[in-house]
Tab-separated table of N, CA and C in Angstrom:
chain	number	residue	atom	x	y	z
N	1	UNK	N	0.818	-1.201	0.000
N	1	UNK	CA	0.000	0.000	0.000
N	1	UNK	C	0.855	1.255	0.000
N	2	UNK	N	1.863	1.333	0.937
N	2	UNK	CA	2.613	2.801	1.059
N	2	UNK	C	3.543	2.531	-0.520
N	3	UNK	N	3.897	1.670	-0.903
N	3	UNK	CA	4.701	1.770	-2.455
N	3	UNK	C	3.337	2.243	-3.844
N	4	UNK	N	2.243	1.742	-3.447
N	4	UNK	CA	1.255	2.514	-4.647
N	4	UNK	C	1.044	3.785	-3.942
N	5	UNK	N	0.993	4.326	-2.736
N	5	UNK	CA	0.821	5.476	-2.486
N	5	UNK	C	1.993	6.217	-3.274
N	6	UNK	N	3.346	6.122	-2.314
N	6	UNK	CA	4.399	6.648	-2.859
N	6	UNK	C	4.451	6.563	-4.368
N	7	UNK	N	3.797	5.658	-4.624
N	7	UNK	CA	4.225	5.924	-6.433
N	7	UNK	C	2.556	7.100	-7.400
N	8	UNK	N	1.738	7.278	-6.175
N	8	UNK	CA	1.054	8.103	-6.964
N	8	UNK	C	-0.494	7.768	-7.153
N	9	UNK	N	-1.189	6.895	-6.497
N	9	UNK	CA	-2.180	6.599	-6.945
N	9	UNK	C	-2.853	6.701	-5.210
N	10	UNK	N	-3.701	7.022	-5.997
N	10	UNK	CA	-5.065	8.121	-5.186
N	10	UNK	C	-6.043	7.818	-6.230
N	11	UNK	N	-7.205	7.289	-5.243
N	11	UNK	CA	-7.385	6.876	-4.132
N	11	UNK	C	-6.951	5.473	-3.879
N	12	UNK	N	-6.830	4.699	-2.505
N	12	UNK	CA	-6.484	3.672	-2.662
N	12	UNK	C	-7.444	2.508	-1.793
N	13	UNK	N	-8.380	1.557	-2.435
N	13	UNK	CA	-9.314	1.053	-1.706
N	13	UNK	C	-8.655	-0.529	-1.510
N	14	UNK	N	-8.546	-0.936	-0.465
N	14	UNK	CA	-8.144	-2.525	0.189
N	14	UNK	C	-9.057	-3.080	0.945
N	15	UNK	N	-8.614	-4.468	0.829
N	15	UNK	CA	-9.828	-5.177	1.772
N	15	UNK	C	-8.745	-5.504	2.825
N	16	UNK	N	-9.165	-5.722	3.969
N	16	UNK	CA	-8.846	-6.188	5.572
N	16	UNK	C	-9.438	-6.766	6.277
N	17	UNK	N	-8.923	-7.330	7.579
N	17	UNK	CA	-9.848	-7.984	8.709
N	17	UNK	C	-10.355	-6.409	9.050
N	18	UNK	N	-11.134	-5.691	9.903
N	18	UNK	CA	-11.491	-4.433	10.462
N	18	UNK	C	-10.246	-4.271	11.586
N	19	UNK	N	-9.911	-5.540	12.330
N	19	UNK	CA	-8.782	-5.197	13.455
N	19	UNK	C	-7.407	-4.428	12.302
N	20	UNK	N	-7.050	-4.910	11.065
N	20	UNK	CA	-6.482	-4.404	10.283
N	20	UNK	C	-6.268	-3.110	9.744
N	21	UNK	N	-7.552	-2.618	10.111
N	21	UNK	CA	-7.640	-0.943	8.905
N	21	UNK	C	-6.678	0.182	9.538
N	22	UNK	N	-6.802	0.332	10.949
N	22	UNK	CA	-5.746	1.653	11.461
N	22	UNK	C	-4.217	1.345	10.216
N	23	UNK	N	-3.993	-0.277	10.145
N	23	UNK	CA	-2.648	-0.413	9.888
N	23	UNK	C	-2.385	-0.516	8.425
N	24	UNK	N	-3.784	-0.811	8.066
N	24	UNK	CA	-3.791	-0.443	6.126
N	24	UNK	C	-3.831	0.542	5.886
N	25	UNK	N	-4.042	2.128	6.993
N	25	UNK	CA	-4.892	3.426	6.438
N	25	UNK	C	-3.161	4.263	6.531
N	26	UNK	N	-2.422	3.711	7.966
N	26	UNK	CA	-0.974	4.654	8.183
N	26	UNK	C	-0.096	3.576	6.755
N	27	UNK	N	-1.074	2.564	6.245
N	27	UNK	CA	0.283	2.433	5.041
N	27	UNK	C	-0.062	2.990	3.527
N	28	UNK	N	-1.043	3.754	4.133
N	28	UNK	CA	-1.315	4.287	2.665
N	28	UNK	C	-2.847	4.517	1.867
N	29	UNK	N	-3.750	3.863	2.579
N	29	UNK	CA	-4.968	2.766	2.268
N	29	UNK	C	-5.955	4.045	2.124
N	30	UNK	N	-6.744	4.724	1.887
N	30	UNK	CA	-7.882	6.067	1.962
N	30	UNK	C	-8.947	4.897	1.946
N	31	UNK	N	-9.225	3.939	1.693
N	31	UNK	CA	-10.485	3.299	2.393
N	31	UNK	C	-10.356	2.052	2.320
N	32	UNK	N	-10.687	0.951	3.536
N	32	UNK	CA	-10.308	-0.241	4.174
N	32	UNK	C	-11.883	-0.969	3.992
N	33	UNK	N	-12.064	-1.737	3.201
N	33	UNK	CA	-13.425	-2.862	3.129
N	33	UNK	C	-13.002	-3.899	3.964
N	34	UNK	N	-14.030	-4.312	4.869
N	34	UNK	CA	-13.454	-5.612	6.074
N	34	UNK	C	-14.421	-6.740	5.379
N	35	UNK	N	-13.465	-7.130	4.484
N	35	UNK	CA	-13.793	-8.599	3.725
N	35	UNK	C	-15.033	-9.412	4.240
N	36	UNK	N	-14.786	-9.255	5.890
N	36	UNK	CA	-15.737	-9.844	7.067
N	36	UNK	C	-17.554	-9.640	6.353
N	37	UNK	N	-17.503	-8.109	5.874
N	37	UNK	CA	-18.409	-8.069	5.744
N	37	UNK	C	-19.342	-7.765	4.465
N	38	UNK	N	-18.288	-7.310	3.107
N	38	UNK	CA	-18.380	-7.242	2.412
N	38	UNK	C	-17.834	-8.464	1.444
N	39	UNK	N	-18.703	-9.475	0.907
N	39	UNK	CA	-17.734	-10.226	0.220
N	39	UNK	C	-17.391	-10.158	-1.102
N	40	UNK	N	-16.756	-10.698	-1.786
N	40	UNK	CA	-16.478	-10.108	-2.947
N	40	UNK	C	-17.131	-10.005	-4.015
N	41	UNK	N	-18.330	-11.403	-4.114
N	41	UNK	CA	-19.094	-10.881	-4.815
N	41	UNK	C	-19.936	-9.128	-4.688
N	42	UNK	N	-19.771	-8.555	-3.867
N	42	UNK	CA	-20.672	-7.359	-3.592
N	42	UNK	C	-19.519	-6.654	-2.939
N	43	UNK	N	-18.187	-6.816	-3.472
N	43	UNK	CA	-17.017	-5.773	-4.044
N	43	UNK	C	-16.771	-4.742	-5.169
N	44	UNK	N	-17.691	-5.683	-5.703
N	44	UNK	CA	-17.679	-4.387	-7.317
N	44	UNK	C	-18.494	-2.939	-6.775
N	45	UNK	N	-19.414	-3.585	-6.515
N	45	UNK	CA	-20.353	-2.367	-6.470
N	45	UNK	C	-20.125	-1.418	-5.271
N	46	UNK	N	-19.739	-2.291	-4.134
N	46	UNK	CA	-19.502	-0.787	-3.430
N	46	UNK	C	-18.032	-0.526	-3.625
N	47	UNK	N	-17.319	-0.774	-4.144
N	47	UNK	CA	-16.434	0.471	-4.358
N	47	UNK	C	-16.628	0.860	-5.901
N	48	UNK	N	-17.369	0.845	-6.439
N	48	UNK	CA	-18.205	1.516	-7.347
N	48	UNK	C	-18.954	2.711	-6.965
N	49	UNK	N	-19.904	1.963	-6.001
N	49	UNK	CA	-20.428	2.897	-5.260
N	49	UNK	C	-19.551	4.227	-4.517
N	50	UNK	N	-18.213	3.915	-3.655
N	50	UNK	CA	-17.925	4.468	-2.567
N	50	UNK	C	-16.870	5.536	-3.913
N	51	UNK	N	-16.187	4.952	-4.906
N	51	UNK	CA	-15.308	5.918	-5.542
N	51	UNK	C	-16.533	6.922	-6.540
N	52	UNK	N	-17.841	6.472	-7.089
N	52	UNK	CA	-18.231	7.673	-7.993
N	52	UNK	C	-17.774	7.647	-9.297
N	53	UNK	N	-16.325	7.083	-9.435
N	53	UNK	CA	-15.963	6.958	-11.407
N	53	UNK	C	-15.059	5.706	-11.250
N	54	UNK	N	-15.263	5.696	-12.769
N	54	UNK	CA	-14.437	4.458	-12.976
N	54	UNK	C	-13.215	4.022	-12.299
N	55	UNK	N	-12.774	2.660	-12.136
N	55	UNK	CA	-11.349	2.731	-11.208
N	55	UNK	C	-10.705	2.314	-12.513
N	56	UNK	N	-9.699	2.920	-12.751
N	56	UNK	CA	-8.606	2.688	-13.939
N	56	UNK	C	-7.914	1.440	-13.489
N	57	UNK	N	-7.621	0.685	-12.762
N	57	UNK	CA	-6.435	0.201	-12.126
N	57	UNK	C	-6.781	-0.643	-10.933
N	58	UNK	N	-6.733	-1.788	-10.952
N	58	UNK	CA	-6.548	-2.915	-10.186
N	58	UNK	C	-5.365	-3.683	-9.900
N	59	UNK	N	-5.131	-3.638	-8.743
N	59	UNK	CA	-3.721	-4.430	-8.054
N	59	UNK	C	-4.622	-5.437	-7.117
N	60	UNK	N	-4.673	-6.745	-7.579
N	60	UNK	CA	-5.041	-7.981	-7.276
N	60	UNK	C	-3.390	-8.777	-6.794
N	61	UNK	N	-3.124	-8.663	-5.124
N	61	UNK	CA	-1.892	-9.352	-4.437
N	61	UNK	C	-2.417	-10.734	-4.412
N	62	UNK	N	-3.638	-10.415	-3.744
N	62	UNK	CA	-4.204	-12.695	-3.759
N	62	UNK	C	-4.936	-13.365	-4.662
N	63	UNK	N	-5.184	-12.342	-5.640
N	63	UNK	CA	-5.464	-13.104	-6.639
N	63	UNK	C	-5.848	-14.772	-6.519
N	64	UNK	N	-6.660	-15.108	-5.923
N	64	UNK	CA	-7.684	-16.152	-5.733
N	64	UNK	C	-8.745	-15.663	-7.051
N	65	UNK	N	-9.186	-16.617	-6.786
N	65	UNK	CA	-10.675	-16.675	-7.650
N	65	UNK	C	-11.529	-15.706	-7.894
N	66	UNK	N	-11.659	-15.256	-6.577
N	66	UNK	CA	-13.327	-14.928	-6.094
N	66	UNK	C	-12.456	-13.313	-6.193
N	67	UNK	N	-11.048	-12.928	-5.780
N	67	UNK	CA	-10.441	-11.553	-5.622
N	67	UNK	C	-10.361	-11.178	-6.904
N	68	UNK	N	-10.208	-11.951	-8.362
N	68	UNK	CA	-10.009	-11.704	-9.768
N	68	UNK	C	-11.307	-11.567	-10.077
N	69	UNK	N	-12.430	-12.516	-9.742
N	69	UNK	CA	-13.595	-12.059	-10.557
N	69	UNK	C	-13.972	-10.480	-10.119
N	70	UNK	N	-13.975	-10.451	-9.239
N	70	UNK	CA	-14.604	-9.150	-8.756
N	70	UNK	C	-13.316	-7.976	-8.976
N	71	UNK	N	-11.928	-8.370	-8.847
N	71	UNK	CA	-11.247	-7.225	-9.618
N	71	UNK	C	-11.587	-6.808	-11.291
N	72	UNK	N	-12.214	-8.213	-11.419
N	72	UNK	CA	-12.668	-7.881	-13.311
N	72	UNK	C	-13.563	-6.872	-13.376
N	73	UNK	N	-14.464	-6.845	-12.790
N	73	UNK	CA	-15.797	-6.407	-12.651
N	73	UNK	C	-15.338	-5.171	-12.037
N	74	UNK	N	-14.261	-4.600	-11.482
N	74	UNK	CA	-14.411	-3.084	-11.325
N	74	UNK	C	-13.703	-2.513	-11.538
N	75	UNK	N	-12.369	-3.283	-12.805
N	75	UNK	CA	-11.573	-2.271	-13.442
N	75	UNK	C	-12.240	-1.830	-14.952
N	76	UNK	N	-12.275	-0.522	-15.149
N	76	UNK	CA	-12.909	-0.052	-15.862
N	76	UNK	C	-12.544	-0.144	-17.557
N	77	UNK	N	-13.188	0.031	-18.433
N	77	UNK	CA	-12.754	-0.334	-20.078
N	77	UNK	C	-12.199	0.641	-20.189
N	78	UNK	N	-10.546	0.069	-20.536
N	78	UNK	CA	-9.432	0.848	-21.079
N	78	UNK	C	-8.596	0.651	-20.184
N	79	UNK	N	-8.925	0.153	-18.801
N	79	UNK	CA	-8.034	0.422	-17.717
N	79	UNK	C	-7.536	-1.240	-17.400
N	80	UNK	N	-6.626	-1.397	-16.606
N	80	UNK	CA	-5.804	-2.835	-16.418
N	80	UNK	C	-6.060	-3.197	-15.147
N	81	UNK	N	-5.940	-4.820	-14.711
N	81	UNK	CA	-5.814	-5.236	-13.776
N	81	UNK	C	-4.580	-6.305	-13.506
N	82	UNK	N	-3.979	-5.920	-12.478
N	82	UNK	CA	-2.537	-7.342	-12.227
N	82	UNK	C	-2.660	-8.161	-11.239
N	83	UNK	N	-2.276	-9.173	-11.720
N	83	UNK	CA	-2.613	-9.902	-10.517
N	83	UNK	C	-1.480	-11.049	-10.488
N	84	UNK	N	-1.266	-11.827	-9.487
N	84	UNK	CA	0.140	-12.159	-8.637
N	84	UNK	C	0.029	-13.681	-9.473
N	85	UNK	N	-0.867	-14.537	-9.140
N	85	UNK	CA	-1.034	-15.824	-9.661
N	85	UNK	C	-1.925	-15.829	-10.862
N	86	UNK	N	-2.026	-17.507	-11.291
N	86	UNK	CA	-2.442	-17.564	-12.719
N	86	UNK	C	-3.546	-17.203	-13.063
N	87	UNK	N	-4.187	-16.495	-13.876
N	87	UNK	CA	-5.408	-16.324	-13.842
N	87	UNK	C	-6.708	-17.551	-13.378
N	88	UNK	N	-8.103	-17.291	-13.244
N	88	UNK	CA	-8.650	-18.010	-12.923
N	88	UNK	C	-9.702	-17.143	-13.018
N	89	UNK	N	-9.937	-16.152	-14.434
N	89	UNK	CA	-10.931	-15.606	-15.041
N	89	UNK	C	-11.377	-15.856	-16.616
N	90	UNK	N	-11.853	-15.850	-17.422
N	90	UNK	CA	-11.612	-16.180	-18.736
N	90	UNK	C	-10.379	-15.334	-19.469
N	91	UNK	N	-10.272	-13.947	-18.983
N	91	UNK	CA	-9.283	-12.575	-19.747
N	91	UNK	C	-7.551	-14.050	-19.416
N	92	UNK	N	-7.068	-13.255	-20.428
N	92	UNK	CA	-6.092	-13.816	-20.889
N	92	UNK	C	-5.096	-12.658	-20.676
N	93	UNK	N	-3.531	-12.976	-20.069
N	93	UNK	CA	-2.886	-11.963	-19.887
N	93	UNK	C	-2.138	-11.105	-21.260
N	94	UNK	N	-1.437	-9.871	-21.169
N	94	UNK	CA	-0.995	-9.530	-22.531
N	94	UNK	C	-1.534	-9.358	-23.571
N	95	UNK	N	-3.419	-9.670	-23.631
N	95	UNK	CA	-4.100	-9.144	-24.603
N	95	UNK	C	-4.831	-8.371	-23.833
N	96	UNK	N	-5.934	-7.257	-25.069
N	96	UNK	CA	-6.836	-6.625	-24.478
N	96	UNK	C	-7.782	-7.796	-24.535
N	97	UNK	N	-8.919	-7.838	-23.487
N	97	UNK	CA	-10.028	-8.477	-22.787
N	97	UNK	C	-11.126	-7.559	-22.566
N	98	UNK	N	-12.424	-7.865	-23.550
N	98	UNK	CA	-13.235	-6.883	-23.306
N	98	UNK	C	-12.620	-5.210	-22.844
N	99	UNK	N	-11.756	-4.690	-23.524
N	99	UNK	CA	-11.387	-3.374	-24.017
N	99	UNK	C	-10.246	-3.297	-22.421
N	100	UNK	N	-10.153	-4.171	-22.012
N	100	UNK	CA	-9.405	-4.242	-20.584
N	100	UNK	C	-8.187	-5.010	-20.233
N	101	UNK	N	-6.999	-4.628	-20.019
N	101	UNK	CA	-5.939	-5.345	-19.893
N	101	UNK	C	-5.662	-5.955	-18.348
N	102	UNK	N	-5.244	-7.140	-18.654
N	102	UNK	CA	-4.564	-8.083	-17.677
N	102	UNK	C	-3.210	-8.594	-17.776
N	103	UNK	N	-2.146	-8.308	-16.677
N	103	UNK	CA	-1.153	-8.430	-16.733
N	103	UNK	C	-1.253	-9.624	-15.776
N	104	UNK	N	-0.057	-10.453	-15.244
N	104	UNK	CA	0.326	-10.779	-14.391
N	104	UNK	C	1.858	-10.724	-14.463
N	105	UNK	N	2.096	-10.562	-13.156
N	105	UNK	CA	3.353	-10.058	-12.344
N	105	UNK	C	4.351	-11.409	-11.972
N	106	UNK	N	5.531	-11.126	-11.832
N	106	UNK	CA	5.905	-12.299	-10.856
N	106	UNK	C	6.982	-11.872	-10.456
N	107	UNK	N	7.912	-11.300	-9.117
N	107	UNK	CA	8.866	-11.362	-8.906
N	107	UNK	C	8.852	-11.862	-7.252
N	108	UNK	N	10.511	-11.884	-7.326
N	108	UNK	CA	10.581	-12.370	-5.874
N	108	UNK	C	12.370	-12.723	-5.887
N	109	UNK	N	12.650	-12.445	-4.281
N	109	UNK	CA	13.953	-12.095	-3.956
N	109	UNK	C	14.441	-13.455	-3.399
N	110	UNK	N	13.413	-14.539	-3.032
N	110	UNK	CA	13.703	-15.611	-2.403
N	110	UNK	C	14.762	-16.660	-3.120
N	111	UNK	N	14.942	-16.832	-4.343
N	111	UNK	CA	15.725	-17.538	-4.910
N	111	UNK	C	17.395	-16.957	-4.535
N	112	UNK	N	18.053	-18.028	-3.702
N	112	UNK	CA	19.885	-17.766	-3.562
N	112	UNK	C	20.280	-16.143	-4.273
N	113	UNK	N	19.985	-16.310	-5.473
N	113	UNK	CA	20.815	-15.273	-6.435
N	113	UNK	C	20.500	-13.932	-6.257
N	114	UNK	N	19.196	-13.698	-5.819
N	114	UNK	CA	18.751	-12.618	-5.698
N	114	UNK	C	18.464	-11.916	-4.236
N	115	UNK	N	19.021	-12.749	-3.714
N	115	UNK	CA	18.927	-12.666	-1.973
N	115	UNK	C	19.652	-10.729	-1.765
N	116	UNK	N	21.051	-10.897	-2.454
N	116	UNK	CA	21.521	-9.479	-2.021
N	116	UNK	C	20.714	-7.735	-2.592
N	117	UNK	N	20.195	-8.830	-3.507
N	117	UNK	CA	19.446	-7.516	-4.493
N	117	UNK	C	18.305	-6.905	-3.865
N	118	UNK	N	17.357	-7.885	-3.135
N	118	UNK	CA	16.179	-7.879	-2.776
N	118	UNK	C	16.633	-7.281	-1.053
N	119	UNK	N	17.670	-7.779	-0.238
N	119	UNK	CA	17.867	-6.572	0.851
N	119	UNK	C	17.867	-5.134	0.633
N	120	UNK	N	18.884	-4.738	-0.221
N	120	UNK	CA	18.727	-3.650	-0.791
N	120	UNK	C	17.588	-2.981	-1.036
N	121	UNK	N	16.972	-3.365	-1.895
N	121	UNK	CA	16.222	-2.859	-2.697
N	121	UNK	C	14.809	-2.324	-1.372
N	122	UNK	N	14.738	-3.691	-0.725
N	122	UNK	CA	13.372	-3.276	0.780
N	122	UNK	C	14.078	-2.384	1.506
N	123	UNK	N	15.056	-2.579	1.517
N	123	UNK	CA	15.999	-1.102	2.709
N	123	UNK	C	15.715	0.214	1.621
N	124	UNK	N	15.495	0.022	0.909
N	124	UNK	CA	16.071	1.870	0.138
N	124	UNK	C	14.193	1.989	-0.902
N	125	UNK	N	13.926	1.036	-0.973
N	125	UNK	CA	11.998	1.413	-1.837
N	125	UNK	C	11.850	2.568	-1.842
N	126	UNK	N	11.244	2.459	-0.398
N	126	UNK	CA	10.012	3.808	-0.152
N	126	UNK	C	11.185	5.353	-0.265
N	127	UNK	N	12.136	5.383	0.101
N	127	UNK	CA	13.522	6.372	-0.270
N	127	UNK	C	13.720	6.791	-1.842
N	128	UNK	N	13.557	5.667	-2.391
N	128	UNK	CA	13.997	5.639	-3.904
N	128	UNK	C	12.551	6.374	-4.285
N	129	UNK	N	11.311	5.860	-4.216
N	129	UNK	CA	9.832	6.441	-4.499
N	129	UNK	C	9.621	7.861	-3.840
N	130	UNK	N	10.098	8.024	-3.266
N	130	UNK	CA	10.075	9.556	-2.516
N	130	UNK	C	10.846	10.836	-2.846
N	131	UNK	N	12.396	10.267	-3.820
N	131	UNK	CA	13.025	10.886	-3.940
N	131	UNK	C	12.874	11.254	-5.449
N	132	UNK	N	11.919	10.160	-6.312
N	132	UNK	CA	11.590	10.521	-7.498
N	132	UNK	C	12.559	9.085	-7.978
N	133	UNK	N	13.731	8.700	-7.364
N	133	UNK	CA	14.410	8.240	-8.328
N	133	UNK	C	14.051	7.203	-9.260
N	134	UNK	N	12.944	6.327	-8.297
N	134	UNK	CA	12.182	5.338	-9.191
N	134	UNK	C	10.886	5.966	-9.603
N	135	UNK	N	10.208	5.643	-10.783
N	135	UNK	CA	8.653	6.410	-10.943
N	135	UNK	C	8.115	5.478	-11.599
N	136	UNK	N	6.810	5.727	-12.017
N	136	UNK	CA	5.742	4.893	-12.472
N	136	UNK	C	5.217	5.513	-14.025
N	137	UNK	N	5.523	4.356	-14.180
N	137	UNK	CA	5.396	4.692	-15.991
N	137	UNK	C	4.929	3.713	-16.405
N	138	UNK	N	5.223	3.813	-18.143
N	138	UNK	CA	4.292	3.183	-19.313
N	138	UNK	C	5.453	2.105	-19.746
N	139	UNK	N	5.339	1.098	-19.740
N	139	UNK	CA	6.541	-0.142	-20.021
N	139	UNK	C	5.229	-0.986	-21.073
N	140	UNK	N	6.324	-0.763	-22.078
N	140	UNK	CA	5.001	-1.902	-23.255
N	140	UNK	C	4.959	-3.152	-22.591
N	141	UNK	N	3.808	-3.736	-22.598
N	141	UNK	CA	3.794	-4.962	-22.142
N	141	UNK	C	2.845	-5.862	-22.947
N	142	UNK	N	2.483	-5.505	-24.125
N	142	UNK	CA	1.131	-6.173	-24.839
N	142	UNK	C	2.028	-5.935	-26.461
N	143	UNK	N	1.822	-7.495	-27.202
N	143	UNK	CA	2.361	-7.310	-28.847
N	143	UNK	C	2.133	-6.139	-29.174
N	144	UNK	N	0.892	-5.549	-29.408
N	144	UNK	CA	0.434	-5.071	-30.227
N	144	UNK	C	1.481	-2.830	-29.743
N	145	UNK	N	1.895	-3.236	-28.623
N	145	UNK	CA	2.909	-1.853	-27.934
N	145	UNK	C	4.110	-2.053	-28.794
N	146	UNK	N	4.261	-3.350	-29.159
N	146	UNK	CA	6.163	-3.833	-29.517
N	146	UNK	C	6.113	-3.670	-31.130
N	147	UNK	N	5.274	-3.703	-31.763
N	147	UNK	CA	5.113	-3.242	-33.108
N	147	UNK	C	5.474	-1.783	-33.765
């Protein structure tokens, strides 16, 4: 949450236990859904409801099932959703999908080789995002960008 803050995106809606939200809101979070009570089927709509316009942009971390269908359903046409594991929606990654892109992500510091890179890199993030040195941009990621 504080790395999509720091990188610029407002507003930022997450789901939590409710004992959770003080600690999703100081990392960044402007509004905390307690999963408890909202489930995901009836995720789309209230933060449909609670934002007023389209959400450009979905960051799906658990990407389960039930967290992708309903991230489908409220990222808006034209706008993308990422998500951590394999899909388990019909959208296909790297194409457009009903006028909507799906990426999936994969990194990770746990493998031997990357052990020194990945200290680094969690020690200095939120420093590097603050100072400008890293930013958030447009990286082709779909054929039809590489043409």
């Amino acid at each position: 949450l504080q790395l999509l803050k720091l990188s610029g995106f407002n507003p930022i809606y997450t789901t939590a236990a409710k004992r959770n939200e003080e600690y999703c809101k100081n990392a960044g979070a402007t509004h905390v859904i307690d999963y408890r009570e909202v489930h995901y089927s009836e995720l789309p709509d209230t933060i449909v409801k609670l934002a007023g316009v389209p959400i450009p942009f979905v960051y799906d971390a658990i990407s389960t099932c039930d967290s992708q269908q309903a991230g489908w359903k409220i990222v808006a046409p034209g706008g993308s959703m990422v998500i951590t594991m394999p899909p388990q929606i019909p959208a296909q990654p790297g194409v457009v999908n009903e006028g909507r892109h799906l990426v999936r992500v994969y990194g990770s510091v746990h493998k031997e080789e990357y052990h020194a890179f990945g200290s680094v890199l969690y020690k200095n993030i939120g420093r590097l995002l603050e100072e400008g040195a890293l930013k958030v941009g447009t990286v082709p990621c779909f054929p039809e960008a590489l043409s």
